[in-house]
Coordinates of C-alpha atoms and ligand atoms in Angstrom, one line a residue:
X892 CA 124.6 80.2 91.4
X893 CA 125.2 77.6 88.7
X894 CA 124.5 74.0 89.5
X895 CA 126.9 71.2 88.8
X896 CA 126.3 67.5 88.5
X897 CA 128.5 64.6 87.8
X898 CA 127.6 60.9 87.7
X899 CA 129.4 57.6 87.5
X900 CA 127.5 54.3 87.9
X901 CA 125.4 51.6 86.4
X902 CA 122.4 53.8 85.6
X903 CA 122.0 55.7 82.3
X904 CA 124.1 58.9 83.1
X905 CA 122.0 61.1 80.8
X906 CA 118.6 60.4 82.4
X907 CA 120.0 60.3 85.9
X908 CA 121.8 63.6 85.5
X909 CA 118.9 65.3 83.8
X910 CA 116.6 64.6 86.8
X911 CA 119.5 65.7 89.2
X912 CA 119.9 68.9 87.2
X913 CA 116.2 69.6 87.4
X914 CA 116.4 69.4 91.2
X915 CA 119.3 71.8 91.1
X916 CA 117.8 74.3 88.7
X917 CA 117.1 76.8 91.6
X918 CA 120.8 77.6 91.4
X919 CA 120.6 79.0 87.9
X920 CA 118.3 78.5 85.0
X921 CA 119.3 80.6 82.0
X922 CA 120.9 77.7 80.1
X923 CA 122.0 74.1 80.7
X924 CA 124.0 71.3 79.2
X925 CA 125.2 67.7 79.6
X926 CA 128.2 65.7 78.4
X927 CA 128.7 62.0 78.5
X928 CA 131.7 59.8 77.7
X929 CA 131.1 57.3 74.8
X930 CA 133.2 54.9 72.8
X931 CA 133.3 57.6 70.1
X932 CA 134.4 60.5 72.3
X933 CA 132.4 63.0 74.3
X934 CA 128.7 63.5 73.3
X935 CA 126.9 66.6 74.5
X936 CA 123.8 68.8 74.5
X937 CA 123.5 72.4 75.3
X938 CA 120.3 74.5 75.5
X939 CA 119.3 78.0 76.3
X940 CA 116.4 78.4 78.8
X941 CA 115.0 76.3 81.6
X942 CA 115.5 72.5 81.6
X943 CA 112.5 71.1 79.8
X944 CA 113.4 70.0 76.3
X945 CA 114.0 66.5 77.4
X946 CA 113.7 65.4 73.8
X947 CA 117.0 67.1 73.0
X948 CA 118.8 64.6 75.2
X949 CA 117.3 61.5 73.6
X950 CA 120.0 61.7 71.0
X951 CA 122.8 61.2 73.6
X952 CA 124.1 57.6 73.6
X953 CA 123.9 55.5 76.8
X954 CA 126.8 56.1 79.1
X955 CA 127.9 55.4 82.6
X956 CA 129.7 58.6 83.2
X957 CA 128.9 62.3 82.6
X958 CA 128.7 65.8 83.8
X959 CA 126.0 68.5 83.6
X960 CA 125.4 72.1 84.4
X961 CA 122.6 74.7 84.9
X962 CA 123.9 78.2 84.4
X963 CA 123.5 81.6 86.0
X964 CA 125.5 83.9 83.7
X965 CA 128.5 85.8 85.1
X966 CA 130.9 86.0 82.1
X967 CA 129.2 86.1 78.8
X968 CA 125.6 86.5 77.7
X969 CA 123.0 83.8 77.8
X970 CA 123.7 81.9 74.6
X971 CA 124.1 78.2 73.6
X972 CA 127.9 78.8 73.0
X973 CA 128.3 80.1 76.6
X974 CA 126.4 77.2 78.2
X975 CA 128.4 74.5 79.9
X976 CA 130.0 72.0 79.5
X977 CA 133.0 73.6 77.8
X978 CA 135.6 71.6 75.9
X979 CA 139.4 71.6 75.3
X980 CA 140.5 72.4 71.7
X981 CA 141.2 68.7 71.1
X982 CA 137.6 67.9 72.3
X983 CA 139.0 65.3 74.8
X984 CA 138.3 67.2 78.0
X985 CA 134.9 68.5 79.1
X986 CA 134.4 70.8 82.1
X987 CA 131.5 72.2 84.1
X988 CA 132.3 75.0 86.5
X989 CA 130.6 77.2 89.2
X990 CA 132.3 80.4 90.4
X991 CA 134.6 82.9 88.7
X992 CA 138.1 82.6 87.3
X993 CA 139.3 86.1 88.1
X994 CA 142.5 86.0 86.0
X995 CA 140.7 84.5 82.9
X996 CA 141.7 87.3 80.6
X997 CA 145.4 86.9 81.2
X998 CA 145.2 83.2 81.0
X999 CA 143.1 83.4 77.8
X1000 CA 145.8 85.6 76.3
X1001 CA 148.5 83.2 77.3
X1002 CA 146.7 80.2 75.8
X1003 CA 145.9 82.2 72.7
X1004 CA 149.6 82.8 72.2
X1005 CA 150.1 79.1 72.5
X1006 CA 147.7 78.6 69.6
X1007 CA 144.5 77.7 71.5
X1008 CA 141.2 79.0 70.0
X1009 CA 138.2 80.0 72.1
X1010 CA 134.5 79.6 71.1
X1011 CA 132.7 81.3 74.0
X1012 CA 132.9 84.4 76.1
X1013 CA 133.1 82.5 79.4
X1014 CA 135.9 82.3 81.9
X1015 CA 135.3 78.6 82.1
X1016 CA 136.7 77.7 78.7
X1017 CA 140.2 78.4 79.8
X1018 CA 139.9 75.5 82.3
X1019 CA 139.8 72.5 79.8
X1020 CA 142.3 74.3 77.6
X1021 CA 144.8 74.8 80.5
X1022 CA 144.4 71.1 81.3
X1023 CA 145.1 70.3 77.6
X1024 CA 148.1 72.6 77.6
X1025 CA 149.6 70.5 80.5
X1026 CA 148.7 67.2 78.9
X1027 CA 150.5 68.3 75.7
X1028 CA 153.6 68.5 78.0
X1029 CA 153.2 64.8 78.9
X1030 CA 151.2 64.9 82.1
X1031 CA 148.3 62.6 82.6
X1032 CA 144.8 64.0 83.1
X1033 CA 144.9 64.2 86.9
X1034 CA 148.4 65.7 87.1
X1035 CA 147.5 68.2 84.3
X1036 CA 144.4 69.2 86.2
X1037 CA 146.4 69.7 89.4
X1038 CA 149.0 71.8 87.5
X1039 CA 146.2 73.8 85.9
X1040 CA 145.0 75.0 89.3
X1041 CA 148.2 77.0 89.7
X1042 CA 147.0 79.1 86.8
X1043 CA 143.5 79.7 88.1
X1044 CA 142.8 82.5 90.5
X1045 CA 139.3 83.0 92.0
X1046 CA 136.6 80.8 93.4
X1047 CA 135.5 77.7 91.7
X1048 CA 134.0 74.2 91.8
X1049 CA 134.9 72.1 88.8
X1050 CA 134.0 68.7 87.5
X1051 CA 135.9 67.4 84.5
X1052 CA 136.1 64.2 82.4
X1053 CA 138.4 63.0 79.8
X1054 CA 137.4 61.1 76.6
X1055 CA 140.2 58.5 76.5
X1056 CA 142.1 58.5 79.8
X1057 CA 140.1 56.1 82.0
X1058 CA 136.7 56.8 80.5
X1059 CA 135.0 55.9 83.8
X1060 CA 136.6 58.7 85.8
X1061 CA 135.6 62.2 87.0
X1062 CA 137.8 64.8 88.6
X1063 CA 136.1 67.2 91.1
X1064 CA 137.9 70.2 92.6
X1065 CA 136.6 72.6 95.2
X1066 CA 138.0 76.1 95.9
X1067 CA 135.7 78.5 97.7
X1068 CA 132.6 77.1 96.0
X1069 CA 130.5 74.2 97.3
X1070 CA 130.9 70.6 96.0
X1071 CA 129.5 67.5 97.6
X1072 CA 129.8 63.8 96.7
X1073 CA 126.9 61.4 97.0
X1074 CA 127.7 57.8 97.7
X1075 CA 125.3 55.9 95.4
X1076 CA 123.4 52.9 96.6
X1077 CA 124.6 50.7 93.7
X1078 CA 128.1 49.3 93.6
X1079 CA 130.7 51.8 92.2
X1080 CA 128.0 54.6 92.0
X1081 CA 128.9 58.2 92.8
X1082 CA 127.3 61.5 92.3
X1083 CA 129.0 64.9 92.6
X1084 CA 127.0 68.1 92.8
X1085 CA 126.9 71.7 94.0
X1086 CA 124.2 70.9 96.5
X1087 CA 122.6 67.8 98.2
X1088 CA 119.0 68.2 96.8
X1089 CA 120.5 67.2 93.4
X1090 CA 120.9 63.6 94.3
X1091 CA 118.6 63.3 97.3
X1092 CA 116.4 60.8 95.4
X1093 CA 119.4 58.5 95.0
X1094 CA 121.3 58.8 98.3
X1095 CA 121.5 60.5 101.6
X1096 CA 125.1 59.5 102.3
X1097 CA 127.4 62.3 101.4
X1098 CA 130.9 63.6 101.7
X1099 CA 131.4 67.4 101.8
X1100 CA 134.6 68.3 100.0
X1101 CA 136.8 70.7 101.9
X1102 CA 138.7 73.7 100.6
X1103 CA 141.3 72.7 98.0
X1104 CA 140.2 69.1 97.8
X1105 CA 140.6 67.3 94.5
X1106 CA 138.5 64.1 94.3
X1107 CA 139.3 61.4 91.7
X1108 CA 136.1 59.4 91.3
X1109 CA 136.4 56.1 89.4
X1110 CA 135.7 52.7 90.8
X1111 CA 136.7 54.1 94.1
X1112 CA 137.0 57.6 95.6
X1113 CA 140.3 59.1 96.3
X1114 CA 140.6 62.6 97.7
X1115 CA 143.8 64.8 97.8
X1116 CA 144.1 68.0 99.6
X1117 CA 146.0 70.3 97.3
X1118 CA 147.1 72.8 100.0
X1119 CA 148.5 70.0 102.2
X1120 CA 149.6 67.9 99.2
X1121 CA 148.4 64.6 100.8
X1122 CA 145.7 62.1 100.4
X1123 CA 142.9 62.7 102.9
X1124 CA 140.0 60.8 104.3
X1125 CA 136.7 62.7 104.6
X1126 CA 133.8 61.5 106.7
X1127 CA 130.6 60.1 105.2
X1128 CA 127.7 62.0 106.6
X1129 CA 124.0 61.1 106.7
X1130 CA 121.7 63.8 105.5
X1131 CA 118.5 64.1 107.6
X1132 CA 116.4 65.5 104.7
X1133 CA 113.7 63.4 103.2
X1134 CA 113.5 63.4 99.3
X1135 CA 109.7 64.1 99.6
X1136 CA 110.6 67.4 101.2
X1137 CA 112.3 68.4 98.0
X1138 CA 109.2 67.6 95.8
X1139 CA 106.2 69.8 95.0
X1140 CA 103.6 67.3 96.1
X1141 CA 100.1 68.6 95.4
X1142 CA 101.2 72.2 95.0
X1143 CA 101.6 73.9 91.7
X1144 CA 104.8 75.6 92.9
X1145 CA 107.5 75.1 95.5
X1146 CA 106.8 78.7 96.6
X1147 CA 103.3 77.8 97.9
X1148 CA 104.4 74.5 99.2
X1149 CA 107.1 76.1 101.3
X1150 CA 104.8 78.9 102.5
X1151 CA 102.3 76.2 103.6
X1152 CA 105.0 74.4 105.5
X1153 CA 105.7 77.2 107.9
X1154 CA 103.6 76.1 110.8
X1155 CA 105.3 72.7 110.8
X1156 CA 108.7 74.5 110.6
X1157 CA 108.0 76.6 113.7
X1158 CA 107.3 73.3 115.5
X1159 CA 110.7 72.0 114.4
X1160 CA 112.5 75.1 115.5
X1161 CA 110.9 74.8 118.9
X1162 CA 112.5 71.3 119.1
X1163 CA 116.1 72.6 118.4
X1164 CA 118.4 71.4 121.2
X1165 CA 118.0 73.9 124.1
X1166 CA 121.5 73.2 125.4
X1167 CA 122.8 74.5 122.1
X1168 CA 120.6 77.6 122.2
X1169 CA 121.7 78.2 125.8
X1170 CA 125.4 77.9 124.9
X1171 CA 125.0 80.3 122.0
X1172 CA 123.1 82.7 124.2
X1173 CA 126.0 82.5 126.7
X1174 CA 128.5 83.4 124.0
X1175 CA 126.3 86.4 123.1
X1176 CA 126.1 87.4 126.7
X1177 CA 129.9 87.2 127.1
X1178 CA 130.8 89.0 123.9
X1179 CA 131.8 92.7 123.8
X1180 CA 129.8 93.5 120.7
X1181 CA 127.4 91.2 118.8
X1182 CA 127.2 91.9 115.1
X1183 CA 124.9 90.2 112.6
X1184 CA 125.8 89.8 109.0
X1185 CA 123.8 88.5 106.1
X1186 CA 122.4 89.2 102.6
X1187 CA 118.9 89.3 101.1
X1188 CA 116.0 87.9 103.2
X1189 CA 118.5 86.7 105.8
X1190 CA 119.6 90.3 106.2
X1191 CA 116.0 91.2 107.1
X1192 CA 115.9 88.4 109.6
X1193 CA 119.0 89.9 111.2
X1194 CA 117.5 93.3 111.4
X1195 CA 114.4 91.8 112.9
X1196 CA 116.7 90.0 115.4
X1197 CA 118.3 93.3 116.4
X1198 CA 114.9 94.7 117.3
X1199 CA 113.8 91.5 119.1
X1200 CA 117.0 91.4 121.2
X1201 CA 116.6 95.0 122.2
X1202 CA 113.0 94.6 123.3
X1203 CA 113.1 91.1 124.8
X1204 CA 116.6 90.7 126.1
X1205 CA 117.6 94.4 126.5
X1206 CA 120.7 93.5 124.4
X1207 CA 122.4 95.8 121.9
X1208 CA 123.4 94.1 118.6
X1209 CA 124.4 95.6 115.3
X1210 CA 123.6 94.5 111.8
X1211 CA 125.7 95.0 108.6
X1212 CA 125.1 93.6 105.1
X1213 CA 127.7 90.9 104.8
X1214 CA 129.3 92.6 101.7
X1215 CA 129.7 95.9 103.7
X1216 CA 131.0 94.3 106.8
X1217 CA 134.7 94.4 106.0
X1218 CA 134.6 98.2 106.1
X1219 CA 133.9 98.0 109.9
X1220 CA 136.5 95.3 110.7
X1221 CA 138.8 97.7 112.6
X1222 CA 136.2 97.7 115.4
X1223 CA 136.6 93.9 115.9
X1224 CA 138.5 92.4 118.8
X1225 CA 138.8 88.8 120.0
X1226 CA 135.9 89.6 122.3
X1227 CA 133.6 90.5 119.4
X1228 CA 131.0 87.9 118.2
X1229 CA 129.9 87.9 114.6
X1230 CA 126.7 86.0 113.8
X1231 CA 126.1 85.1 110.2
X1232 CA 122.6 84.1 109.0
X1233 CA 122.3 82.3 105.6
X1234 CA 119.8 79.8 104.3
X1235 CA 122.2 78.2 102.0
X1236 CA 125.4 78.7 104.0
X1237 CA 127.1 79.3 100.7
X1238 CA 126.5 83.0 100.0
X1239 CA 130.0 84.2 99.0
X1240 CA 129.5 87.6 100.7
X1241 CA 128.4 86.1 103.9
X1242 CA 131.3 83.6 103.9
X1243 CA 133.7 86.5 103.2
X1244 CA 132.3 88.3 106.3
X1245 CA 132.9 85.3 108.5
X1246 CA 136.5 85.0 107.2
X1247 CA 137.1 88.7 107.8
X1248 CA 135.8 88.3 111.4
X1249 CA 138.0 85.3 112.0
X1250 CA 141.1 87.0 110.6
X1251 CA 140.5 89.7 113.3
X1252 CA 140.3 87.0 116.0
X1253 CA 136.6 87.5 116.5
X1254 CA 134.3 84.5 117.4
X1255 CA 131.8 83.4 114.8
X1256 CA 128.4 81.7 114.9
X1257 CA 126.2 80.8 112.0
X1258 CA 122.5 80.2 111.7
X1259 CA 121.9 78.2 108.5
X1260 CA 119.5 75.7 107.0
X1261 CA 122.2 73.7 105.4
X1262 CA 124.0 71.0 107.3
X1263 CA 127.6 70.6 106.0
X1264 CA 127.5 74.0 104.3
X1265 CA 130.7 76.1 104.0
X1266 CA 129.3 78.6 106.6
X1267 CA 128.6 75.9 109.1
X1268 CA 132.1 74.4 108.7
X1269 CA 133.9 77.7 108.8
X1270 CA 132.2 79.3 111.8
X1271 CA 133.0 78.3 115.4
X1272 CA 129.4 77.2 116.3
X1273 CA 126.3 76.6 114.2
X1274 CA 122.5 76.4 114.7
X1275 CA 120.8 74.5 112.0
X1276 CA 117.3 76.0 111.2
X1277 CA 115.7 72.6 110.4
X1278 CA 113.4 74.1 107.8
X1279 CA 114.2 71.2 105.3
X1280 CA 115.2 71.8 101.7
X1281 CA 114.0 75.1 100.2
X1282 CA 113.7 74.8 96.5
X1283 CA 111.9 78.0 95.4
X1284 CA 114.5 80.7 94.8
X1285 CA 112.7 83.1 97.2
X1286 CA 113.2 82.5 100.9
X1287 CA 110.0 82.0 102.8
X1288 CA 110.1 79.1 105.3
X1289 CA 113.8 79.6 105.9
X1290 CA 113.1 83.3 106.7
X1291 CA 110.5 82.4 109.3
X1292 CA 112.7 79.7 110.7
X1293 CA 115.5 82.3 111.2
X1294 CA 113.0 84.6 113.0
X1295 CA 112.0 81.8 115.2
X1296 CA 115.6 80.9 116.1
X1297 CA 116.3 84.5 116.9
X1298 CA 113.2 84.6 119.1
X1299 CA 114.4 81.6 121.1
X1300 CA 117.8 83.2 121.5
X1301 CA 116.3 86.5 122.7
X1302 CA 114.1 84.7 125.3
X1303 CA 117.0 82.6 126.5
X1304 CA 119.0 85.8 126.9
X1305 CA 116.2 87.3 128.9
X1306 CA 116.2 84.2 131.1
X1307 CA 112.7 83.3 129.9
X1308 CA 113.3 80.4 127.5
X1309 CA 110.1 78.6 128.6
X1310 CA 108.1 81.7 127.7
X1311 CA 109.8 81.9 124.3
X1312 CA 109.0 78.3 123.6
X1313 CA 105.4 78.7 124.7
X1314 CA 105.1 81.8 122.5
X1315 CA 106.3 79.9 119.4
X1316 CA 104.2 76.9 120.2
X1317 CA 101.2 79.1 120.5
X1318 CA 101.8 80.4 117.0
X1319 CA 101.7 77.0 115.2
X1320 CA 97.9 76.8 115.0
X1321 CA 97.6 80.4 113.9
X1322 CA 100.1 79.9 111.2
X1323 CA 98.1 77.0 109.9
X1324 CA 95.2 79.4 109.6
X1325 CA 97.3 82.2 108.0
X1326 CA 98.3 79.7 105.2
X1327 CA 94.9 78.2 104.8
X1328 CA 92.7 78.2 101.7
X1329 CA 90.4 80.9 103.3
X1330 CA 93.3 83.4 103.7
X1331 CA 94.8 82.5 100.3
X1332 CA 91.4 83.3 98.6
X1333 CA 91.1 86.6 100.5
X1334 CA 94.7 87.6 99.5
X1335 CA 94.0 86.7 95.9
X1336 CA 91.2 89.2 95.8
X1337 CA 93.6 91.9 97.0
X1338 CA 96.1 90.8 94.4
X1339 CA 93.5 91.2 91.7
X1340 CA 93.3 94.9 92.6
X1341 CA 97.0 95.4 92.5
X1342 CA 98.0 93.3 89.5
X1343 CA 98.6 96.2 87.1
X1344 CA 100.3 98.5 89.6
X1345 CA 103.8 99.7 88.8
X1346 CA 104.8 101.1 92.2
X1347 CA 104.0 100.0 95.7
X1348 CA 105.2 101.4 99.0
X1349 CA 105.4 99.7 102.3
X1350 CA 105.9 101.2 105.7
X1351 CA 106.3 99.9 109.3
X1352 CA 107.8 101.0 112.5
X1353 CA 109.8 99.0 115.1
X1354 CA 109.7 95.3 114.3
X1355 CA 107.3 96.1 111.5
X1356 CA 110.0 97.9 109.6
X1357 CA 112.1 94.8 108.8
X1358 CA 108.8 93.1 107.9
X1359 CA 108.1 95.9 105.4
X1360 CA 111.5 95.4 103.9
X1361 CA 111.1 91.7 103.5
X1362 CA 107.6 92.1 102.1
X1363 CA 108.9 94.6 99.5
X1364 CA 111.7 92.2 98.6
X1365 CA 109.2 89.3 98.1
X1366 CA 107.0 91.4 95.9
X1367 CA 109.7 92.9 93.7
X1368 CA 111.6 89.6 93.3
X1369 CA 108.7 87.6 92.0
X1370 CA 106.3 90.1 90.4
X1371 CA 108.8 92.7 89.1
X1372 CA 106.6 95.5 90.6
X1373 CA 108.7 98.3 92.0
X1374 CA 108.1 97.8 95.7
X1375 CA 109.9 99.9 98.3
X1376 CA 109.8 99.8 102.0
X1377 CA 110.5 102.6 104.5
X1378 CA 110.5 103.1 108.2
X1379 CA 107.2 104.9 108.9
X1380 CA 109.0 107.9 110.4
X1381 CA 111.0 108.4 107.2
X1382 CA 107.9 109.0 105.1
X1383 CA 107.7 112.7 105.6
X1384 CA 111.4 113.1 104.8
X1385 CA 111.1 112.6 101.1
X1386 CA 109.2 109.5 100.2
X1387 CA 105.8 111.1 100.5
X1388 CA 106.7 113.1 97.3
X1389 CA 106.1 109.8 95.4
X1390 CA 102.6 109.4 96.5
X1391 CA 99.9 110.3 94.0
X1392 CA 96.2 109.5 93.7
X1393 CA 95.7 105.7 93.8
X1394 CA 99.3 104.8 94.8
X1395 CA 99.0 101.5 96.7
X1396 CA 100.7 101.5 100.1
X1397 CA 100.9 98.7 102.6
X1398 CA 101.0 99.8 106.2
X1399 CA 102.1 97.3 108.9
X1400 CA 100.8 98.1 112.4
X1401 CA 101.1 96.7 115.9
X1402 CA 99.4 97.7 119.1
X1403 CA 102.6 99.1 120.5
X1404 CA 103.1 101.8 117.8
X1405 CA 99.5 102.0 116.4
X1406 CA 99.1 105.7 116.9
X1407 CA 102.2 106.8 115.1
X1408 CA 101.9 104.4 112.2
X1409 CA 98.2 105.3 111.7
X1410 CA 99.3 109.0 111.6
X1411 CA 101.7 108.0 108.7
X1412 CA 98.8 106.1 107.1
X1413 CA 96.7 109.2 107.3
X1414 CA 99.4 111.3 105.7
X1415 CA 99.5 108.8 102.8
X1416 CA 95.7 108.8 102.6
X1417 CA 95.5 112.6 102.5
X1418 CA 97.6 112.4 99.3
X1419 CA 95.2 109.9 97.7
X1420 CA 97.0 106.7 98.5
X1421 CA 95.2 103.4 98.4
X1422 CA 95.9 101.9 101.9
X1423 CA 96.2 98.2 102.7
X1424 CA 96.5 97.8 106.5
X1425 CA 98.2 94.7 108.0
X1426 CA 97.8 94.3 111.7
X1427 CA 95.5 93.6 114.6
X1428 CA 93.0 96.4 114.3
X1429 CA 91.0 97.9 111.4
X1430 CA 91.2 101.7 110.9
X1431 CA 89.3 104.3 108.9
X1432 CA 92.6 105.0 107.1
X1433 CA 92.5 101.5 105.5
X1434 CA 90.9 100.8 102.1
X1435 CA 91.5 97.1 102.8
X1436 CA 92.5 95.4 106.0
X1437 CA 94.4 92.2 106.3
X1438 CA 93.8 91.1 109.9
X1439 CA 96.8 89.6 111.6
X1440 CA 96.4 89.1 115.4
X1441 CA 98.7 91.0 117.8
X1442 CA 101.7 88.8 118.7
X1443 CA 104.3 91.3 119.9
X1444 CA 107.8 90.0 118.9
X1445 CA 106.2 87.3 116.9
X1446 CA 104.4 89.9 114.7
X1447 CA 107.3 89.6 112.3
X1448 CA 106.6 85.9 111.8
X1449 CA 102.8 86.3 111.4
X1450 CA 102.7 89.5 109.3
X1451 CA 105.1 88.3 106.6
X1452 CA 102.9 85.3 105.8
X1453 CA 100.0 87.2 104.1
X1454 CA 102.7 89.2 102.2
X1455 CA 104.3 86.0 100.9
X1456 CA 100.8 85.0 99.7
X1457 CA 100.3 88.4 98.1
X1458 CA 103.6 88.1 96.3
X1459 CA 102.7 84.6 95.0
X1460 CA 99.2 85.6 93.9
X1461 CA 100.5 88.7 92.1
X1462 CA 103.2 86.6 90.4
X1463 CA 100.5 84.2 89.1
X1464 CA 98.2 87.0 87.9
X1465 CA 101.1 88.7 86.1
X1466 CA 102.3 85.5 84.4
X1467 CA 105.6 85.3 86.3
X1468 CA 107.3 82.1 87.4
X1469 CA 107.0 82.1 91.3
X1470 CA 109.8 79.5 91.7
X1471 CA 112.3 80.9 89.3
X1472 CA 112.2 84.7 88.9
X1473 CA 114.2 86.3 86.2
X1474 CA 117.9 87.1 86.8
X1475 CA 117.9 85.5 90.3
X1476 CA 119.6 82.5 91.8
X1477 CA 119.0 80.9 95.1
X1478 CA 122.6 80.5 96.2
X1479 CA 124.8 83.4 95.3
X1480 CA 128.3 81.9 95.4
X1481 CA 130.0 84.9 93.6
X1482 CA 130.8 88.2 95.2
Ligands
G6P2828 C1 119.8 85.3 97.1 C2 118.4 84.7 97.1 C3 117.7 85.3 98.3 C4 118.5 85.1 99.6 C5 119.9 85.6 99.5 C6 120.8 85.2 100.7 O1 119.8 86.6 96.7 O2 117.7 85.0 95.9 O3 116.4 84.7 98.5 O4 117.8 85.7 100.7 O5 120.5 85.1 98.3 O6 120.9 83.9 100.7 P1 121.3 83.0 101.9 O7 121.5 81.6 101.4 O8 122.6 83.5 102.4 O9 120.3 83.1 102.9

């Protein structure tokens, strides 16, 4: 949700930041901007739309220091004026910001009374002007920035530069929004960004800023922790990700590249440290109440986990959307265990749920794809999914990695870890087949029949119900078709009223519940629905059958893959961007 970049070093800041910003565009892509320090003050560009008009930056003079931003609008419409960077009234201070300044209206009023003028509708614009306000009172840039934070309520990551006061200097501040520093390979070279993929081409050595850290980046790096009011030393970590993993390679879109990587990812999950899996399973066994929390696709993985734990490990677990979780906190005790699942590890609602759990004394565990993320640092224990960077806004490979981790946990809890590992290993070849050219072509034909549809319904029972939910989410996110999923049994309680002649319905089946779900398919068919069956056996109820072999608990991993392909093909046919759907951002760092 908004991507930030800052650069200091021997390279041309504009070109370097532009490529970094492109790698960060999955965080927001409605508008963007860059500002660099020059001998004649701050030079900048701002554009509406996706980053692409590289020609517009050619006018920027060469510089060794700059900041950049790709926006996902929260306050203020998508306009050039609202794009970042934002400037102080004296044009000496430039700021990029991710997050929300909750008290911005009161602060704007205060600054207006002091004679400041505002040129955008954003909350961000009060930041450079509050800094200017303090500089007018005689404080230097760093001290004025520190003092400004006392006026800013909310969550934010900020990077700022000043035109005159040490031109080769950036200030970076983190409060409840991610910010990471990249230690460049060149002498005196630093990057600062919302997320590691931004500078993965340049360095894998990083420092994750902690809550309330203020970093002064000039020829050296100095970090103060504002809550402790002391200088702190933060560890340099080495990121295991390979820059090639964050590139499209021969694929047209990250979406398809990441779908195609799923067999390999199951292999990586199988190799996760078994001692860690065992220890986490022990925590689950000991707990009085296991509760999963998450948002979006990760929420569907949680729900799938609840079914898998029940059937494989005979364990009861609950699931709540992370944003709803606080309403149930009175049930929590120090014996409760809250497990948060999040690809990014930065989803504000999920972090909030973990903080609520901790405030009630509960134990917390996270399953995330992002090493060093806020979630991994704030929860007591973490399992890293090892899916590699996921760039497409839609979760695909990280979703299946989450399912695979949950499968391992369930089998370990049942005392059958070897069986769980064997089951996942057995899937690898089959997933290569499910993502093969042959299957893609077959799914493309089905997509051609559905391309003009406006409504689509999906049903499943048992583990196939979360799969239906996730498939519906994939389709609606990227094709803008209204796709809605229901538990098969719910159909006759209202939903069936929506079915008319030709309404496409996708029915997920498994051998365990075949009879019941086929009855539901028949009920749909009797009302004229066009039925696409997904499962191990064909049936006369189906107009089209997508064969996916029976794999019991692993059905959730296998059956979602053709649905990811269907969503992709529909997006292409309907002229939608599969990697960057409208209005969405990959990492939702606001509540
Ligand atoms: C956003 C993304 C979804 C994702 C959800 C949760 O809405 O568009 O694809 O599933 O956030 O993200 P997380 O990083 O917590 O898994």
